[in-house]
Amino acid sequence: MENSLGTGFMAVFAVSGSVVFIAMQLHKRLLSDFMKKIEFEIGTAAEYGKDQVRKKKVRFSDEVVELSWNDEERSKKHLSKPAQNEDENLEAMPRNWQVLYKGILKNRNVKGCN
């Protein structure tokens, strides 16, 4: 009985050791592949170098019209246009929100609504 029990323990030890070894190798391989992928995406991998990583360039259409913010008429129109339902919206808010909102609006008007 003792001999078969010892043989059973040895078999369990050998199988579990093999499973642990295979799991460690698999984990190391997957982690290595994952780290290579991350390094490539970040662009810090030494084997890829800075020259091989393509930089993305933004191109605008020729149809894009550049708006000038120096246009006085537009800025006056934008600054002087009050909210139509501002009083109604303020009354629905709690008192502390009303004070905060009025401060924000006042600050925007002072700074010129950048």
XYZ file of C-alpha atoms in Angstrom:
114
model
C 0.000 0.000 0.000
C 2.813 2.360 0.871
C 4.584 1.676 -2.399
C 1.520 2.477 -4.524
C 0.858 5.612 -2.470
C 4.436 6.816 -3.087
C 4.119 6.073 -6.792
C 0.831 7.992 -6.919
C 2.396 11.026 -5.254
C 5.297 10.926 -7.705
C 2.919 10.762 -10.666
C 0.828 13.668 -9.365
C 3.995 15.663 -8.696
C 5.344 14.975 -12.201
C 2.062 15.864 -13.936
C 1.466 19.013 -11.913
C 5.089 20.093 -12.429
C 4.708 19.601 -16.169
C 1.490 21.629 -16.211
C 3.142 24.440 -14.239
C 6.172 24.430 -16.548
C 4.022 24.542 -19.702
C 1.864 27.327 -18.225
C 4.955 29.388 -17.381
C 6.400 28.991 -20.869
C 3.092 29.904 -22.473
C 2.712 32.914 -20.212
C 6.253 34.084 -20.964
C 5.650 33.745 -24.698
C 2.320 35.578 -24.626
C 3.740 38.334 -22.438
C 6.722 38.712 -24.769
C 4.472 39.017 -27.839
C 2.246 41.493 -26.029
C 5.200 43.648 -24.956
C 6.590 43.688 -28.517
C 3.235 44.851 -29.805
C 2.991 47.582 -27.153
C 6.553 48.761 -27.793
C 5.861 48.954 -31.517
C 2.685 50.989 -30.956
C 4.444 53.380 -28.620
C 7.443 53.613 -30.902
C 10.105 52.911 -28.293
C 11.271 49.549 -29.609
C 14.971 49.651 -30.349
C 14.714 47.186 -33.220
C 12.186 49.306 -35.143
C 13.918 52.667 -34.821
C 12.438 56.118 -35.238
C 12.732 56.185 -39.027
C 10.455 53.213 -39.618
C 7.565 54.502 -37.517
C 5.317 56.518 -39.822
C 3.940 59.762 -38.539
C 0.363 60.598 -39.324
C -0.195 63.805 -41.256
C -3.357 65.839 -41.289
C -4.544 67.157 -44.617
C -7.351 69.632 -44.982
C -9.614 69.845 -47.950
C -9.192 72.696 -50.398
C -12.832 73.565 -49.809
C -12.232 74.510 -46.161
C -12.850 78.198 -45.585
C -10.833 79.800 -42.824
C -12.989 81.951 -40.600
C -11.528 85.161 -39.240
C -12.302 85.923 -35.632
C -11.237 89.548 -36.103
C -14.443 90.338 -37.911
C -15.986 93.050 -35.707
C -19.527 92.480 -36.888
C -19.398 88.788 -36.060
C -17.849 89.349 -32.637
C -20.345 92.087 -31.713
C -23.205 89.914 -32.853
C -21.892 86.978 -30.854
C -21.179 88.947 -27.666
C -24.300 91.064 -27.598
C -26.697 88.198 -28.292
C -28.236 87.269 -24.922
C -29.817 83.911 -24.294
C -33.522 84.136 -25.042
C -34.710 81.994 -22.168
C -31.927 82.883 -19.751
C -34.238 84.192 -17.027
C -36.470 81.133 -17.262
C -33.476 78.798 -17.096
C -31.991 80.626 -14.115
C -35.188 80.442 -12.090
C -35.335 76.671 -12.510
C -31.817 76.314 -11.049
C -30.920 76.227 -7.352
C -29.638 79.521 -5.939
C -25.977 78.473 -5.760
C -26.059 77.314 -9.400
C -27.596 80.639 -10.443
C -24.733 82.564 -8.857
C -22.148 80.276 -10.450
C -23.792 80.489 -13.888
C -24.035 84.295 -13.748
C -20.332 84.452 -12.814
C -19.400 82.269 -15.773
C -21.422 84.402 -18.167
C -19.938 87.600 -16.768
C -16.411 86.191 -17.102
C -17.072 85.186 -20.722
C -18.276 88.664 -21.597
C -15.235 90.255 -19.951
C -12.742 87.968 -21.717
C -14.392 88.363 -25.104
C -15.709 84.823 -25.458
C -12.547 83.113 -26.734
